[in-house]
């Protein structure tokens, strides 16, 4: 594969799944994951679109946000952000083994320990979603949308908007 062929193939295979709103995708710190995907694969169109979709929480649930919205623990009540291992400890009663987290993930092939680590990290998200519940997912989504709307509102009234040289007229186009 060339770089362009690989990007096209990733778009073809992942785009239809990742961008569908009717298929729930669950992650942990999704915004960070999307940033890393964009850095690693800047030419993959669906990853650019994914950034927008995740920020609107359409078809995605972020377990970290859900835990903040729906888990009652002293750490959450104190406003602390829980990592994945701590969330597992609070919700499931057991920590995740994170030994392989700092290993060399660029080296191929991955070790059996790395494969187990990645599989466990992914599969535990389904259990966490189930335990924390859809109500917490909806609360987290509402909070995210409120934050997103607030940011968009600030941009909408930017002093740059309507200046000559940016779209022609200094008058508003919407009466």
Coordinates of N, CA and C in Angstrom, one line a residue:
X1 N 0.8 -1.2 0.0 CA 0.0 0.0 0.0 C 0.9 1.2 0.0
X2 N 0.4 2.2 -0.7 CA 1.0 3.5 -0.6 C 0.3 4.3 0.5
X3 N 0.8 5.4 0.9 CA 0.1 6.2 1.9 C -1.3 6.6 1.5
X4 N -1.5 7.0 0.2 CA -2.8 7.4 -0.3 C -3.7 6.2 -0.3
X5 N -3.2 5.0 -0.7 CA -4.0 3.8 -0.8 C -4.5 3.4 0.6
X6 N -3.5 3.5 1.6 CA -3.8 3.1 3.0 C -4.9 4.1 3.5
X7 N -4.8 5.3 3.3 CA -5.8 6.3 3.8 C -7.1 6.0 3.1
X8 N -7.2 5.8 1.8 CA -8.4 5.4 1.2 C -9.0 4.2 1.7
X9 N -8.2 3.2 2.0 CA -8.7 1.9 2.5 C -9.2 2.1 4.0
X10 N -8.6 2.9 4.8 CA -9.1 3.1 6.1 C -10.4 3.9 6.1
X11 N -10.5 4.8 5.2 CA -11.8 5.5 5.0 C -12.9 4.6 4.6
X12 N -12.6 3.7 3.6 CA -13.6 2.8 3.1 C -14.0 1.8 4.2
X13 N -13.1 1.3 5.0 CA -13.4 0.3 6.0 C -14.0 0.9 7.3
X14 N -13.4 2.0 7.8 CA -13.8 2.5 9.1 C -14.9 3.6 9.0
X15 N -14.9 4.4 8.0 CA -15.8 5.5 7.9 C -17.3 5.1 8.1
X16 N -17.7 4.1 7.3 CA -19.1 3.7 7.5 C -19.5 3.3 8.9
X17 N -18.6 2.7 9.6 CA -18.9 2.3 11.0 C -18.8 3.5 12.0
X18 N -17.6 4.2 11.9 CA -17.4 5.2 12.9 C -18.3 6.4 12.8
X19 N -18.8 6.7 11.6 CA -19.6 7.9 11.4 C -21.1 7.6 11.5
X20 N -21.5 6.4 11.7 CA -22.9 6.1 11.9 C -23.4 6.4 13.3
X21 N -24.5 7.2 13.4 CA -25.0 7.6 14.7 C -25.8 6.6 15.4
X22 N -26.3 5.6 14.6 CA -27.1 4.5 15.2 C -26.4 3.4 15.8
X23 N -25.0 3.4 15.7 CA -24.2 2.3 16.2 C -23.4 3.0 17.4
X24 N -23.6 2.6 18.6 CA -22.9 3.2 19.7 C -21.5 2.7 19.8
X25 N -20.5 3.6 19.8 CA -19.1 3.3 20.0 C -18.8 3.9 21.4
X26 N -18.1 3.1 22.2 CA -17.7 3.4 23.6 C -16.2 3.5 23.7
X27 N -15.8 4.6 24.4 CA -14.3 4.8 24.6 C -14.0 5.4 25.9
X28 N -12.8 5.8 26.1 CA -12.4 6.4 27.3 C -11.4 7.6 26.9
X29 N -11.8 8.8 27.2 CA -11.1 10.0 26.8 C -11.0 10.0 25.2
X30 N -12.2 9.9 24.7 CA -12.3 9.8 23.2 C -11.7 11.0 22.5
X31 N -11.8 12.2 23.0 CA -11.2 13.3 22.4 C -9.7 13.2 22.2
X32 N -9.0 12.6 23.2 CA -7.6 12.4 23.1 C -7.3 11.3 22.0
X33 N -8.1 10.3 22.0 CA -7.9 9.2 21.0 C -8.1 9.8 19.6
X34 N -9.0 10.6 19.4 CA -9.3 11.2 18.1 C -8.1 12.1 17.7
X35 N -7.6 12.9 18.6 CA -6.4 13.7 18.3 C -5.2 12.9 17.9
X36 N -5.0 11.8 18.6 CA -3.9 10.9 18.2 C -4.1 10.3 16.8
X37 N -5.4 9.9 16.5 CA -5.6 9.3 15.2 C -5.4 10.4 14.1
X38 N -5.8 11.6 14.4 CA -5.5 12.7 13.4 C -4.1 13.0 13.2
X39 N -3.3 12.9 14.3 CA -1.8 13.1 14.2 C -1.2 12.0 13.4
X40 N -1.6 10.7 13.7 CA -1.0 9.6 13.0 C -1.5 9.4 11.6
X41 N -2.7 9.8 11.3 CA -3.3 9.6 10.0 C -4.0 10.8 9.5
X42 N -3.2 11.9 9.2 CA -3.9 13.2 8.8 C -4.7 13.2 7.5
X43 N -4.4 12.2 6.7 CA -5.1 12.1 5.4 C -6.3 11.3 5.4
X44 N -6.7 10.7 6.5 CA -7.9 9.8 6.6 C -9.1 10.7 6.9
X45 N -9.9 10.9 5.8 CA -11.0 11.8 5.9 C -12.0 11.5 7.0
X46 N -12.3 10.2 7.3 CA -13.3 9.9 8.3 C -12.8 10.2 9.7
X47 N -11.5 10.3 9.9 CA -11.0 10.7 11.2 C -11.2 12.2 11.4
X48 N -11.1 13.0 10.4 CA -11.4 14.4 10.5 C -12.9 14.6 10.9
X49 N -13.7 13.9 10.2 CA -15.2 14.0 10.5 C -15.5 13.4 11.8
X50 N -14.7 12.4 12.2 CA -14.9 11.8 13.6 C -14.7 12.8 14.7
X51 N -13.8 13.7 14.5 CA -13.5 14.7 15.5 C -14.8 15.5 15.8
X52 N -15.5 15.9 14.8 CA -16.7 16.7 14.9 C -17.8 15.8 15.5
X53 N -18.0 14.6 15.1 CA -19.0 13.7 15.6 C -18.8 13.4 17.1
X54 N -17.6 13.1 17.5 CA -17.3 12.9 18.9 C -17.6 14.1 19.8
X55 N -17.2 15.3 19.3 CA -17.5 16.5 20.1 C -19.0 16.7 20.2
X56 N -19.8 16.2 19.4 CA -21.2 16.3 19.5 C -21.9 15.1 20.2
X57 N -21.0 14.1 20.5 CA -21.5 12.9 21.2 C -22.6 12.2 20.5
X58 N -22.5 12.2 19.1 CA -23.5 11.5 18.3 C -22.9 10.1 18.0
X59 N -23.5 9.1 18.6 CA -23.1 7.7 18.4 C -21.9 7.3 19.2
X60 N -21.5 8.1 20.2 CA -20.3 7.8 21.0 C -20.7 8.1 22.5
X61 N -20.1 7.2 23.3 CA -20.2 7.4 24.8 C -18.8 7.4 25.4
X62 N -18.4 8.4 26.1 CA -17.1 8.5 26.7 C -17.3 8.0 28.2
X63 N -16.7 6.9 28.5 CA -16.8 6.3 29.8 C -16.3 7.3 30.9
X64 N -15.3 8.0 30.7 CA -14.8 9.0 31.7 C -15.9 10.0 32.0
X65 N -16.5 10.5 30.9 CA -17.6 11.5 31.1 C -18.8 10.9 31.8
X66 N -19.1 9.6 31.5 CA -20.2 8.9 32.1 C -19.9 8.7 33.6
X67 N -18.7 8.4 33.9 CA -18.4 8.2 35.3 C -18.5 9.5 36.1
X68 N -18.1 10.6 35.5 CA -18.2 11.9 36.2 C -19.7 12.2 36.4
X69 N -20.6 11.8 35.5 CA -22.0 12.1 35.5 C -22.8 11.1 36.4
X70 N -22.3 9.9 36.5 CA -23.2 8.9 37.1 C -22.6 7.9 38.1
X71 N -21.4 8.2 38.6 CA -20.8 7.3 39.6 C -20.7 8.1 40.9
X72 N -21.2 7.5 41.9 CA -21.1 8.2 43.2 C -19.9 7.6 44.0
X73 N -18.9 8.4 44.1 CA -17.7 8.0 44.9 C -17.1 9.2 45.4
X74 N -16.3 9.1 46.5 CA -15.7 10.3 47.1 C -14.8 11.1 46.0
X75 N -14.1 10.3 45.2 CA -13.2 11.0 44.2 C -14.0 11.8 43.2
X76 N -15.1 11.2 42.7 CA -15.9 11.9 41.7 C -16.6 13.1 42.4
X77 N -17.1 12.9 43.6 CA -17.8 14.0 44.3 C -16.8 15.2 44.5
X78 N -15.5 14.9 44.7 CA -14.5 15.9 44.9 C -14.0 16.5 43.6
X79 N -14.6 16.1 42.4 CA -14.3 16.7 41.2 C -13.1 16.1 40.5
X80 N -12.5 15.0 41.0 CA -11.4 14.4 40.4 C -11.8 13.6 39.1
X81 N -10.9 13.7 38.1 CA -11.1 12.9 36.9 C -10.5 11.6 37.2
X82 N -11.3 10.5 36.9 CA -10.7 9.2 37.1 C -10.1 8.6 35.9
X83 N -9.0 8.0 36.0 CA -8.4 7.2 34.9 C -9.2 5.9 34.7
X84 N -8.9 5.2 33.6 CA -9.6 4.0 33.3 C -9.4 2.9 34.4
X85 N -8.2 2.7 34.9 CA -8.0 1.8 36.0 C -8.7 2.1 37.3
X86 N -8.7 3.4 37.6 CA -9.5 3.8 38.9 C -11.0 3.7 38.6
X87 N -11.4 4.0 37.4 CA -12.9 3.9 37.1 C -13.3 2.4 37.3
X88 N -12.4 1.5 36.8 CA -12.7 0.1 36.9 C -12.8 -0.3 38.4
X89 N -11.8 0.2 39.2 CA -11.8 -0.1 40.6 C -13.1 0.4 41.3
X90 N -13.5 1.6 41.0 CA -14.7 2.2 41.6 C -16.0 1.4 41.2
X91 N -16.1 1.2 39.9 CA -17.3 0.6 39.3 C -17.4 -0.9 39.4
X92 N -16.3 -1.5 39.0 CA -16.3 -3.0 38.9 C -15.6 -3.7 40.1
X93 N -14.9 -2.9 40.9 CA -14.3 -3.5 42.1 C -12.9 -4.1 41.9
X94 N -12.3 -3.8 40.7 CA -11.0 -4.4 40.4 C -10.2 -3.4 39.5
X95 N -9.0 -3.2 39.8 CA -8.1 -2.4 38.9 C -7.7 -3.1 37.7
X96 N -7.4 -2.4 36.7 CA -6.8 -3.0 35.5 C -5.3 -3.1 35.6
X97 N -4.7 -4.1 35.1 CA -3.2 -4.2 35.0 C -2.7 -3.3 33.9
X98 N -1.9 -2.4 34.2 CA -1.5 -1.4 33.2 C 0.0 -1.6 32.9
X99 N 0.6 -2.8 33.2 CA 2.0 -3.0 33.0 C 2.5 -2.7 31.5
X100 N 1.7 -3.1 30.6 CA 2.1 -2.9 29.2 C 1.8 -1.5 28.6
X101 N 1.2 -0.6 29.4 CA 0.9 0.7 28.9 C 2.1 1.5 28.4
X102 N 3.2 1.4 29.1 CA 4.4 2.2 28.7 C 5.3 1.4 27.8
X103 N 4.9 0.2 27.3 CA 5.8 -0.5 26.4 C 5.9 0.1 25.1
X104 N 6.8 -0.3 24.2 CA 7.0 0.2 22.9 C 6.0 -0.3 21.9
X105 N 4.9 0.5 21.7 CA 3.8 0.1 20.9 C 4.1 0.3 19.4
X106 N 5.2 1.0 19.1 CA 5.6 1.1 17.6 C 6.3 -0.1 17.1
X107 N 6.8 -0.9 18.0 CA 7.5 -2.1 17.6 C 6.5 -3.2 17.2
X108 N 6.9 -3.9 16.1 CA 6.0 -5.0 15.6 C 6.8 -6.2 15.5
X109 N 6.2 -7.3 15.7 CA 4.8 -7.5 16.1 C 4.6 -7.2 17.6
X110 N 3.4 -6.9 17.9 CA 3.0 -6.6 19.3 C 3.3 -7.9 20.1
X111 N 3.6 -7.7 21.4 CA 3.8 -8.9 22.3 C 2.5 -9.4 22.7
X112 N 2.4 -10.7 23.1 CA 1.2 -11.2 23.7 C 0.6 -10.3 24.8
X113 N 1.6 -9.8 25.7 CA 1.1 -9.0 26.8 C 0.5 -7.7 26.3
X114 N 1.0 -7.1 25.2 CA 0.4 -5.9 24.6 C -1.0 -6.2 24.1
X115 N -1.1 -7.3 23.4 CA -2.4 -7.7 22.8 C -3.4 -7.9 23.9
X116 N -3.0 -8.6 25.0 CA -4.0 -8.8 26.1 C -4.4 -7.4 26.7
X117 N -3.4 -6.6 26.9 CA -3.6 -5.2 27.5 C -4.7 -4.5 26.6
X118 N -4.4 -4.4 25.3 CA -5.3 -3.7 24.4 C -6.7 -4.3 24.4
X119 N -6.8 -5.6 24.4 CA -8.1 -6.3 24.3 C -8.8 -6.1 25.7
X120 N -8.1 -6.1 26.8 CA -8.8 -5.9 28.1 C -9.3 -4.4 28.2
X121 N -8.4 -3.5 27.7 CA -8.8 -2.1 27.8 C -10.1 -1.8 27.0
X122 N -10.2 -2.5 25.8 CA -11.4 -2.3 24.9 C -12.6 -3.0 25.5
X123 N -12.4 -4.3 26.0 CA -13.6 -5.0 26.4 C -14.2 -4.5 27.7
X124 N -13.3 -4.0 28.6 CA -13.8 -3.5 29.9 C -14.7 -2.3 29.7
X125 N -14.6 -1.6 28.6 CA -15.4 -0.4 28.3 C -16.9 -0.8 28.2
X126 N -17.1 -2.0 27.6 CA -18.5 -2.5 27.4 C -19.1 -2.8 28.8
X127 N -18.4 -3.4 29.6 CA -18.9 -3.7 31.0 C -19.1 -2.4 31.8
X128 N -18.2 -1.5 31.7 CA -18.4 -0.2 32.4 C -19.6 0.5 31.9
X129 N -19.8 0.6 30.6 CA -21.0 1.2 30.0 C -22.3 0.5 30.6
X130 N -22.3 -0.8 30.6 CA -23.4 -1.5 31.2 C -23.7 -1.2 32.6
X131 N -22.6 -1.2 33.4 CA -22.8 -0.9 34.9 C -23.1 0.5 35.2
X132 N -22.5 1.5 34.5 CA -22.7 2.9 34.8 C -24.1 3.3 34.3
X133 N -24.5 2.8 33.1 CA -25.8 3.0 32.6 C -26.0 4.1 31.6
X134 N -27.1 3.9 30.8 CA -27.4 4.8 29.7 C -27.8 6.2 30.3
X135 N -28.4 6.2 31.5 CA -28.8 7.5 32.0 C -27.6 8.4 32.2
X136 N -26.5 7.8 32.7 CA -25.3 8.6 32.9 C -24.7 9.0 31.5
X137 N -24.9 8.1 30.5 CA -24.4 8.5 29.2 C -25.2 9.7 28.7
X138 N -26.5 9.7 28.9 CA -27.3 10.9 28.5 C -26.9 12.1 29.2
X139 N -26.7 12.0 30.6 CA -26.3 13.2 31.3 C -24.9 13.7 30.8
X140 N -24.0 12.8 30.5 CA -22.7 13.2 30.0 C -22.8 13.9 28.7
X141 N -23.7 13.4 27.8 CA -24.0 13.9 26.5 C -24.5 15.3 26.6
X142 N -25.5 15.5 27.5 CA -26.1 16.8 27.7 C -25.1 17.8 28.2
X143 N -24.2 17.4 29.1 CA -23.2 18.3 29.6 C -22.2 18.7 28.4
X144 N -21.8 17.7 27.6 CA -20.9 18.0 26.5 C -21.6 18.9 25.5
X145 N -22.9 18.7 25.2 CA -23.5 19.5 24.2 C -23.7 21.0 24.8
X146 N -24.0 21.1 26.1 CA -24.1 22.4 26.7 C -22.8 23.2 26.5
X147 N -21.7 22.5 26.8 CA -20.3 23.1 26.7 C -20.0 23.4 25.3
X148 N -20.4 22.5 24.3 CA -20.1 22.8 22.9 C -21.0 24.0 22.4
X149 N -22.2 24.1 22.8 CA -23.1 25.2 22.4 C -22.5 26.5 23.0
X150 N -22.0 26.4 24.2 CA -21.5 27.7 24.8 C -20.2 28.1 24.0
X151 N -19.4 27.2 23.6 CA -18.2 27.5 22.8 C -18.6 28.1 21.4
X152 N -19.6 27.4 20.8 CA -20.1 27.8 19.5 C -20.7 29.2 19.6
X153 N -21.4 29.5 20.6 CA -22.0 30.8 20.8 C -21.0 31.9 20.9
X154 N -19.9 31.6 21.6 CA -18.8 32.6 21.7 C -18.2 32.8 20.3
X155 N -18.0 31.8 19.5 CA -17.5 32.0 18.2 C -18.4 32.7 17.3
X156 N -19.7 32.5 17.4 CA -20.7 33.1 16.6 C -20.7 34.6 16.7
X157 N -20.3 35.1 17.8 CA -20.3 36.6 18.0 C -18.9 37.2 18.0
X158 N -18.0 36.5 17.2 CA -16.7 37.0 17.1 C -16.6 38.4 16.5
X159 N -15.7 39.3 16.9 CA -15.6 40.6 16.3 C -15.1 40.5 14.9
X160 N -14.5 39.4 14.5 CA -14.0 39.3 13.1 C -15.2 39.1 12.1
X161 N -16.3 38.6 12.6 CA -17.4 38.3 11.7 C -18.0 39.6 11.2
X162 N -18.2 39.6 9.9 CA -18.9 40.7 9.2 C -17.9 41.8 8.8
X163 N -16.6 41.7 9.1 CA -15.7 42.7 8.6 C -15.5 42.6 7.1
X164 N -15.2 43.8 6.5 CA -15.0 43.8 5.1 C -13.7 42.9 4.8
X165 N -13.8 42.2 3.7 CA -12.7 41.3 3.4 C -12.9 39.9 3.9
X166 N -13.9 39.7 4.7 CA -14.3 38.4 5.1 C -15.7 38.2 4.8
X167 N -15.9 37.8 3.6 CA -17.3 37.5 3.1 C -17.9 38.7 2.4
X168 N -17.2 39.8 2.2 CA -17.7 40.9 1.4 C -18.3 42.0 2.2
X169 N -19.5 41.9 2.7 CA -20.3 43.0 3.3 C -20.0 43.0 4.8
X170 N -20.1 44.2 5.3 CA -20.0 44.3 6.8 C -21.4 44.2 7.4
X171 N -22.5 44.2 6.6 CA -23.8 44.0 7.1 C -24.1 42.5 7.3
X172 N -24.9 42.2 8.3 CA -25.3 40.8 8.6 C -26.1 40.3 7.4
X173 N -25.9 39.0 7.1 CA -26.7 38.4 6.0 C -28.0 37.9 6.5
X174 N -28.1 37.6 7.8 CA -29.3 37.1 8.4 C -30.1 38.2 9.1
X175 N -31.2 38.6 8.5 CA -32.0 39.7 9.1 C -32.5 39.4 10.5

